């Protein structure tokens, strides 16, 4: 699960939890409705995604990643298919996405910078 941070019209932050997956070099997420996060992205495509690596017992600070990205929203007839594929990752191999099949929106995140704590992060200065 990833935390998606967008910017509201008044400049305040808006954070929501989303399922993410990969499509080539881009990170993607699917959305069945036109939610606040999508309206925010349409107005200002600068976003941040953050997520934890699997928890290591006894670790003082668990590894995590922070992706600064440029997001684009596109209507798609394949949104349910993406969410169904992600349900098999996030829920179980047999899971089916519970919403009715239909069009929605796919957000594509072009990653500009990767940070956090882990082998993917640049060395501390």
XYZ file of C-alpha atoms in Angstrom:
125
model
C 0.000 0.000 0.000
C 1.304 3.432 -0.856
C 0.522 6.838 0.610
C -0.306 9.231 -2.220
C 0.206 12.895 -1.374
C -1.346 15.539 -3.603
C -1.933 19.265 -3.206
C -5.420 20.658 -2.597
C -6.527 23.859 -4.354
C -5.871 25.851 -1.159
C -2.276 24.530 -0.989
C -2.904 22.112 1.861
C -1.770 18.488 1.555
C -4.164 15.657 0.765
C -3.039 12.090 1.536
C -4.763 8.842 0.676
C -3.736 5.186 0.570
C -3.718 3.508 -2.862
C -2.737 0.229 -4.441
C 0.158 0.641 -6.861
C 1.689 -1.556 -9.539
C 4.240 -1.338 -12.316
C 3.651 -0.829 -16.021
C 7.033 -0.708 -17.743
C 9.091 1.977 -16.001
C 6.046 3.741 -14.568
C 4.138 3.207 -11.365
C 0.352 3.057 -11.891
C -2.812 3.112 -9.795
C -6.447 2.583 -10.723
C -9.490 4.543 -9.546
C -13.113 3.745 -10.315
C -14.379 7.253 -9.482
C -13.356 10.878 -9.980
C -12.047 11.428 -6.442
C -10.369 14.457 -4.833
C -6.896 13.008 -5.455
C -7.606 12.880 -9.197
C -8.932 16.427 -9.275
C -5.786 17.529 -7.431
C -3.506 15.699 -9.899
C -5.323 17.231 -12.869
C -4.722 20.716 -11.432
C -1.155 20.076 -10.142
C 0.585 16.862 -11.269
C 3.329 16.996 -8.616
C 2.836 14.074 -6.232
C 4.706 12.006 -3.667
C 4.227 8.279 -3.091
C 5.650 6.668 0.042
C 5.574 3.095 1.277
C 7.236 0.833 3.820
C 9.291 -2.233 2.999
C 8.242 -5.418 4.815
C 8.733 -4.990 8.555
C 11.932 -6.398 10.045
C 11.435 -7.375 13.712
C 13.757 -5.450 15.997
C 14.753 -2.881 13.376
C 14.904 0.633 14.791
C 13.996 2.238 11.454
C 12.430 0.038 8.819
C 13.328 0.593 5.162
C 10.931 2.786 3.222
C 10.770 4.499 -0.162
C 9.635 7.991 -1.137
C 8.957 8.606 -4.828
C 8.594 12.143 -6.111
C 6.725 11.933 -9.400
C 4.764 13.696 -12.107
C 1.308 12.106 -12.387
C -1.103 11.962 -15.291
C -4.742 10.851 -15.126
C -6.354 9.145 -18.090
C -9.839 7.686 -18.477
C -9.590 3.960 -19.144
C -11.860 1.057 -19.966
C -9.192 -1.206 -18.378
C -9.193 0.264 -14.859
C -11.086 -2.673 -13.365
C -8.603 -5.088 -14.976
C -5.688 -3.211 -13.355
C -7.421 -3.201 -9.957
C -8.262 -6.893 -10.305
C -4.579 -7.657 -11.050
C -3.552 -5.623 -7.994
C -6.172 -7.378 -5.814
C -4.290 -10.619 -6.504
C -1.135 -8.984 -5.100
C -2.645 -7.069 -2.174
C -5.417 -9.480 -1.074
C -4.820 -13.035 -2.361
C -4.044 -14.881 -5.575
C -7.737 -15.854 -5.868
C -9.185 -12.415 -5.096
C -11.441 -10.569 -7.514
C -11.808 -6.804 -7.290
C -15.248 -6.289 -5.682
C -16.494 -3.284 -7.687
C -18.586 -3.820 -10.825
C -16.612 -3.874 -14.065
C -16.659 -0.569 -15.833
C -14.554 2.375 -16.920
C -12.483 4.424 -14.507
C -9.183 6.250 -14.415
C -5.576 5.124 -14.467
C -2.922 7.334 -12.933
C 0.587 6.959 -14.333
C 3.414 8.217 -12.141
C 6.666 9.162 -13.909
C 9.196 8.956 -11.092
C 11.570 11.917 -10.938
C 13.387 11.172 -7.681
C 13.659 8.245 -5.267
C 14.503 8.698 -1.601
C 13.925 7.063 1.745
C 15.969 4.505 3.639
C 17.200 1.434 1.734
C 19.446 0.359 -1.150
C 17.345 2.421 -3.602
C 18.054 5.695 -1.781
C 21.040 7.948 -2.510
C 23.807 7.902 0.077
C 23.472 10.430 2.883
C 25.614 13.533 2.516
